[in-house]
Amino acid sequence: MNEALAVIRTAGMRAVIASARALIFDVDGTLAETEEVHRRAFNEAFAEAGLDWFWDQVTYARLLRVAGGKERIRAFDQRNAVPMLTFAEIADLHRIKTARYAALIAAGGCPLRPGVRAWLAGARSRGQRLAIATTTSHGNIDALLSVSLGLDWADQLEAIVAGDDVPRKKPAPDVYVEVLARLGLGPGDCVAVEDSGNGLAAAVGAGIPVVITRSTYFSDDDFAEALLVVDNLSDIDA
Ligand code: XBP
Ligand code: MG
């Protein structure tokens, strides 16, 4: 694409984003690069539970194709012919992991990615409504955003839909369909901001145009169906 055409296209995409009635943000990888904190929390939970499991970055990158921490643990456990854990034990292990994640975030935080804060402020200045559509849990969202946006972070958001609020996690469109229902908007009224192929598929499945902000673990995913792909939201004037 020549330079002039690229400039025109980006200006057009910016207009689409600025004119949307609502922006719907994914959390992990989009608002902040949280997956290394999740990975550490999983490994600390395995140690606390006496499991000799350890997920290195290569293993975790493969397991991240499975959305949802409980589902990810089950997928790993099922690599053996005879899984070690029952569903109840997986749920207990995930509760330990979630507590560890909250402690790690509280201790060291995980900064918002470049441009996120400006996009949130820009949306508010334009009167755009804000929402979250994520696979993670409400507890994890609160742990992350109360540190980075303050204890009243939820006041900025009109709809917050997490993984266990809907029957199917991403790449199913369920979280985005539920956000649209709660906002009372159509998919064409909104723009979703995502970082992964699963997230893109979920939003596109709900008919919502998507801006992709590449994250560490998903930078090589196929984003052909995205409206726009950037390295960081700071690449676009908020
Ligand atoms: C990312 C996920 C989550 C996190 C771990 O969610 O797939 O499973 O990796 O969090 P999203 P949990 O990108 O949709 O925000 O252990 O709470 O699932
Ligand atoms: Mg994500």
CSV table of C-alpha atoms and ligand atoms in Angstrom, one decimal:
chain,number,residue,atom,x,y,z
A,1,MET,CA,0.0,0.0,0.0
A,2,ASN,CA,1.6,3.4,-1.0
A,3,GLU,CA,2.2,6.0,1.7
A,4,ALA,CA,-0.6,8.3,0.7
A,5,LEU,CA,-3.1,5.5,0.7
A,6,ALA,CA,-1.9,4.3,4.1
A,7,VAL,CA,-2.4,7.8,5.5
A,8,ILE,CA,-6.0,8.0,4.1
A,9,ARG,CA,-6.8,4.5,5.3
A,10,THR,CA,-5.5,5.2,8.9
A,11,ALA,CA,-7.5,8.5,8.9
A,12,GLY,CA,-10.6,6.6,7.9
A,13,MET,CA,-10.1,4.0,10.6
A,14,ARG,CA,-9.5,6.7,13.2
A,15,ALA,CA,-12.9,8.2,12.1
A,16,VAL,CA,-14.6,4.9,12.6
A,17,ILE,CA,-13.1,4.5,16.1
A,18,ALA,CA,-13.9,8.1,17.1
A,19,SER,CA,-17.5,7.8,15.8
A,20,ALA,CA,-18.3,4.5,17.6
A,21,ARG,CA,-21.0,4.9,20.3
A,22,ALA,CA,-19.0,2.4,22.5
A,23,LEU,CA,-15.5,1.0,22.8
A,24,ILE,CA,-15.3,-2.6,24.2
A,25,PHE,CA,-12.0,-3.6,25.7
A,26,ASP,CA,-10.5,-7.0,26.2
A,27,VAL,CA,-8.3,-7.2,29.4
A,28,ASP,CA,-5.4,-9.6,29.3
A,29,GLY,CA,-2.8,-8.6,26.8
A,30,THR,CA,-4.9,-5.6,25.7
A,31,LEU,CA,-5.2,-3.3,28.7
A,32,ALA,CA,-2.0,-4.7,30.2
A,33,GLU,CA,0.6,-7.3,29.5
A,34,THR,CA,-0.7,-9.6,32.2
A,35,GLU,CA,0.0,-13.1,30.9
A,36,GLU,CA,3.5,-13.4,32.4
A,37,VAL,CA,1.9,-12.6,35.8
A,38,HIS,CA,-0.8,-15.2,35.1
A,39,ARG,CA,1.9,-17.7,34.2
A,40,ARG,CA,3.8,-17.0,37.5
A,41,ALA,CA,0.5,-17.4,39.4
A,42,PHE,CA,-0.2,-20.7,37.8
A,43,ASN,CA,3.3,-22.0,38.7
A,44,GLU,CA,3.0,-20.7,42.3
A,45,ALA,CA,-0.4,-22.5,42.6
A,46,PHE,CA,1.0,-25.7,41.3
A,47,ALA,CA,3.8,-25.6,43.9
A,48,GLU,CA,1.4,-24.8,46.7
A,49,ALA,CA,-0.8,-27.7,45.6
A,50,GLY,CA,2.3,-30.0,45.6
A,51,LEU,CA,2.1,-30.6,41.9
A,52,ASP,CA,5.4,-31.1,40.1
A,53,TRP,CA,4.1,-29.0,37.2
A,54,PHE,CA,5.9,-26.0,35.8
A,55,TRP,CA,4.7,-24.0,32.7
A,56,ASP,CA,7.7,-22.3,30.9
A,57,GLN,CA,7.0,-19.6,28.3
A,58,VAL,CA,7.0,-22.1,25.4
A,59,THR,CA,4.5,-24.3,27.1
A,60,TYR,CA,2.3,-21.4,28.2
A,61,ALA,CA,2.3,-19.9,24.7
A,62,ARG,CA,0.8,-23.2,23.5
A,63,LEU,CA,-1.6,-23.5,26.4
A,64,LEU,CA,-2.8,-19.9,25.8
A,65,ARG,CA,-4.6,-21.2,22.7
A,66,VAL,CA,-7.1,-22.5,25.3
A,67,ALA,CA,-9.1,-19.6,26.7
A,68,GLY,CA,-9.8,-19.7,30.4
A,69,GLY,CA,-7.5,-20.7,33.3
A,70,LYS,CA,-9.6,-23.7,34.4
A,71,GLU,CA,-9.8,-24.9,30.9
A,72,ARG,CA,-6.1,-24.4,30.4
A,73,ILE,CA,-5.3,-26.5,33.5
A,74,ARG,CA,-7.6,-29.3,32.3
A,75,ALA,CA,-6.1,-29.2,28.8
A,76,PHE,CA,-2.6,-29.7,30.4
A,77,ASP,CA,-3.8,-32.4,32.8
A,78,GLN,CA,-5.4,-34.3,29.9
A,79,ARG,CA,-2.0,-34.6,28.2
A,80,ASN,CA,-1.7,-37.8,30.3
A,81,ALA,CA,-3.8,-40.8,29.4
A,82,VAL,CA,-5.2,-40.7,32.9
A,83,PRO,CA,-5.8,-37.1,34.1
A,84,MET,CA,-4.7,-36.4,37.7
A,85,LEU,CA,-7.4,-33.9,38.7
A,86,THR,CA,-11.1,-33.9,39.1
A,87,PHE,CA,-13.2,-30.9,38.0
A,88,ALA,CA,-13.5,-29.9,41.6
A,89,GLU,CA,-9.8,-30.1,42.2
A,90,ILE,CA,-9.2,-28.0,39.1
A,91,ALA,CA,-11.6,-25.4,40.4
A,92,ASP,CA,-9.8,-25.4,43.8
A,93,LEU,CA,-6.4,-25.1,42.1
A,94,HIS,CA,-7.7,-22.2,40.0
A,95,ARG,CA,-8.9,-20.4,43.1
A,96,ILE,CA,-5.3,-20.7,44.5
A,97,LYS,CA,-4.0,-19.4,41.2
A,98,THR,CA,-6.4,-16.4,41.2
A,99,ALA,CA,-5.4,-15.5,44.8
A,100,ARG,CA,-1.7,-15.7,43.8
A,101,TYR,CA,-2.4,-13.5,40.7
A,102,ALA,CA,-4.1,-10.9,42.9
A,103,ALA,CA,-1.2,-10.9,45.3
A,104,LEU,CA,1.3,-10.5,42.5
A,105,ILE,CA,-0.6,-7.7,40.9
A,106,ALA,CA,-1.0,-5.9,44.3
A,107,ALA,CA,2.7,-6.3,45.0
A,108,GLY,CA,4.1,-5.2,41.7
A,109,GLY,CA,1.2,-4.2,39.6
A,110,CYS,CA,1.1,-4.5,35.9
A,111,PRO,CA,1.1,-1.2,34.1
A,112,LEU,CA,-1.5,-0.3,31.5
A,113,ARG,CA,-0.1,-0.7,28.0
A,114,PRO,CA,1.0,2.5,26.0
A,115,GLY,CA,-2.0,4.5,24.8
A,116,VAL,CA,-4.7,2.7,27.0
A,117,ARG,CA,-5.1,5.6,29.5
A,118,ALA,CA,-5.3,8.1,26.6
A,119,TRP,CA,-7.9,6.0,24.8
A,120,LEU,CA,-10.0,5.8,27.9
A,121,ALA,CA,-9.8,9.5,28.5
A,122,GLY,CA,-10.4,10.3,24.8
A,123,ALA,CA,-13.5,8.1,24.7
A,124,ARG,CA,-14.9,9.8,27.8
A,125,SER,CA,-14.2,13.3,26.3
A,126,ARG,CA,-16.2,12.2,23.1
A,127,GLY,CA,-19.0,10.8,25.2
A,128,GLN,CA,-18.3,7.3,24.1
A,129,ARG,CA,-19.6,4.5,26.4
A,130,LEU,CA,-17.0,2.0,27.7
A,131,ALA,CA,-17.2,-1.7,28.4
A,132,ILE,CA,-15.1,-4.8,29.1
A,133,ALA,CA,-15.4,-8.2,27.4
A,134,THR,CA,-12.9,-10.7,28.8
A,135,THR,CA,-12.2,-14.4,29.5
A,136,THR,CA,-10.7,-13.8,32.9
A,137,SER,CA,-12.6,-13.4,36.1
A,138,HIS,CA,-14.1,-10.3,37.8
A,139,GLY,CA,-11.6,-10.7,40.6
A,140,ASN,CA,-8.7,-10.5,38.2
A,141,ILE,CA,-10.1,-7.4,36.5
A,142,ASP,CA,-10.6,-5.7,39.8
A,143,ALA,CA,-7.0,-6.6,41.0
A,144,LEU,CA,-5.5,-5.2,37.8
A,145,LEU,CA,-7.6,-2.0,37.4
A,146,SER,CA,-7.9,-1.0,41.0
A,147,VAL,CA,-4.1,-0.6,41.0
A,148,SER,CA,-3.8,1.1,37.6
A,149,LEU,CA,-7.0,3.1,37.4
A,150,GLY,CA,-7.9,3.5,41.1
A,151,LEU,CA,-10.5,1.9,43.4
A,152,ASP,CA,-13.4,3.6,41.5
A,153,TRP,CA,-12.2,2.2,38.1
A,154,ALA,CA,-15.6,0.5,37.5
A,155,ASP,CA,-17.4,3.8,37.5
A,156,GLN,CA,-16.0,4.5,34.0
A,157,LEU,CA,-17.5,1.3,32.6
A,158,GLU,CA,-21.1,0.6,31.7
A,159,ALA,CA,-20.8,-3.2,31.2
A,160,ILE,CA,-18.2,-5.6,32.5
A,161,VAL,CA,-18.7,-9.2,31.2
A,162,ALA,CA,-16.2,-11.8,32.4
A,163,GLY,CA,-15.5,-15.4,31.3
A,164,ASP,CA,-17.8,-17.2,33.8
A,165,ASP,CA,-20.7,-14.8,33.1
A,166,VAL,CA,-21.5,-16.6,29.8
A,167,PRO,CA,-21.9,-20.2,28.7
A,168,ARG,CA,-18.9,-20.2,26.3
A,169,LYS,CA,-15.5,-18.4,26.5
A,170,LYS,CA,-13.7,-16.8,23.5
A,171,PRO,CA,-13.4,-17.5,20.6
A,172,ALA,CA,-17.1,-18.0,21.0
A,173,PRO,CA,-18.9,-14.6,20.7
A,174,ASP,CA,-20.8,-14.9,24.0
A,175,VAL,CA,-19.0,-12.2,26.0
A,176,TYR,CA,-19.4,-9.7,23.2
A,177,VAL,CA,-23.0,-10.6,22.6
A,178,GLU,CA,-23.7,-10.1,26.3
A,179,VAL,CA,-22.0,-6.7,26.3
A,180,LEU,CA,-24.1,-5.5,23.4
A,181,ALA,CA,-27.2,-6.6,25.2
A,182,ARG,CA,-26.3,-4.8,28.3
A,183,LEU,CA,-25.4,-1.6,26.4
A,184,GLY,CA,-28.5,-1.9,24.2
A,185,LEU,CA,-26.4,-1.3,21.1
A,186,GLY,CA,-25.9,-3.0,17.8
A,187,PRO,CA,-22.5,-4.4,16.7
A,188,GLY,CA,-22.0,-1.7,14.2
A,189,ASP,CA,-22.3,0.9,16.9
A,190,CYS,CA,-19.2,-0.4,18.6
A,191,VAL,CA,-15.5,-1.0,18.2
A,192,ALA,CA,-13.7,-3.8,20.1
A,193,VAL,CA,-10.1,-3.7,21.1
A,194,GLU,CA,-8.3,-7.0,21.3
A,195,ASP,CA,-4.9,-8.7,21.3
A,196,SER,CA,-5.4,-12.3,20.3
A,197,GLY,CA,-6.8,-14.4,17.5
A,198,ASN,CA,-9.4,-15.9,19.9
A,199,GLY,CA,-10.5,-12.4,20.9
A,200,LEU,CA,-10.7,-11.3,17.3
A,201,ALA,CA,-12.8,-14.3,16.4
A,202,ALA,CA,-15.1,-13.6,19.4
A,203,ALA,CA,-15.7,-10.0,18.5
A,204,VAL,CA,-16.1,-10.7,14.7
A,205,GLY,CA,-18.4,-13.5,15.6
A,206,ALA,CA,-20.6,-10.9,17.3
A,207,GLY,CA,-20.3,-8.6,14.2
A,208,ILE,CA,-18.2,-6.0,15.9
A,209,PRO,CA,-15.3,-4.3,14.1
A,210,VAL,CA,-11.9,-4.9,15.9
A,211,VAL,CA,-8.8,-2.9,16.5
A,212,ILE,CA,-5.9,-5.3,17.4
A,213,THR,CA,-3.1,-4.1,19.6
A,214,ARG,CA,-0.4,-6.8,19.3
A,215,SER,CA,0.7,-8.4,22.6
A,216,THR,CA,3.7,-10.5,23.5
A,217,TYR,CA,2.1,-14.0,23.3
A,218,PHE,CA,-0.1,-13.4,20.3
A,219,SER,CA,1.9,-11.2,18.0
A,220,ASP,CA,2.0,-13.8,15.3
A,221,ASP,CA,-1.7,-14.6,15.3
A,222,ASP,CA,-3.7,-14.1,12.1
A,223,PHE,CA,-5.5,-10.7,12.3
A,224,ALA,CA,-6.7,-10.5,8.7
A,225,GLU,CA,-10.3,-9.9,9.8
A,226,ALA,CA,-9.3,-6.9,12.0
A,227,LEU,CA,-10.3,-3.3,11.1
A,228,LEU,CA,-6.8,-2.2,12.1
A,229,VAL,CA,-3.7,-3.7,13.6
A,230,VAL,CA,-1.2,-1.7,15.7
A,231,ASP,CA,1.7,-2.5,18.0
A,232,ASN,CA,0.3,-0.2,20.7
A,233,LEU,CA,-2.8,2.0,21.0
A,234,SER,CA,-0.4,4.9,21.3
A,235,ASP,CA,0.2,4.4,17.6
A,236,ILE,CA,-3.2,6.0,17.0
A,237,ASP,CA,-4.2,9.4,18.2
A,238,ALA,CA,-6.7,8.8,20.9
B,1,XBP,C1,-7.2,-14.0,28.7
B,1,XBP,C2,-7.4,-15.4,29.1
B,1,XBP,C3,-7.5,-15.7,30.6
B,1,XBP,C4,-6.2,-15.4,31.3
B,1,XBP,C5,-6.0,-16.1,32.6
B,1,XBP,O1,-8.4,-13.4,28.8
B,1,XBP,O2,-7.6,-16.3,28.3
B,1,XBP,O3,-7.8,-17.1,30.7
B,1,XBP,O4,-5.1,-16.0,30.4
B,1,XBP,O5,-7.1,-15.7,33.4
B,1,XBP,P1,-8.8,-12.1,27.9
B,1,XBP,P2,-8.0,-16.8,34.2
B,1,XBP,O6,-7.6,-11.9,26.9
B,1,XBP,O7,-10.1,-12.4,27.2
B,1,XBP,O8,-8.9,-10.9,28.8
B,1,XBP,O9,-7.0,-17.8,34.9
B,1,XBP,O10,-8.8,-16.0,35.2
B,1,XBP,O11,-8.8,-17.4,33.1
B,2,MG,MG,-6.6,-10.8,25.6
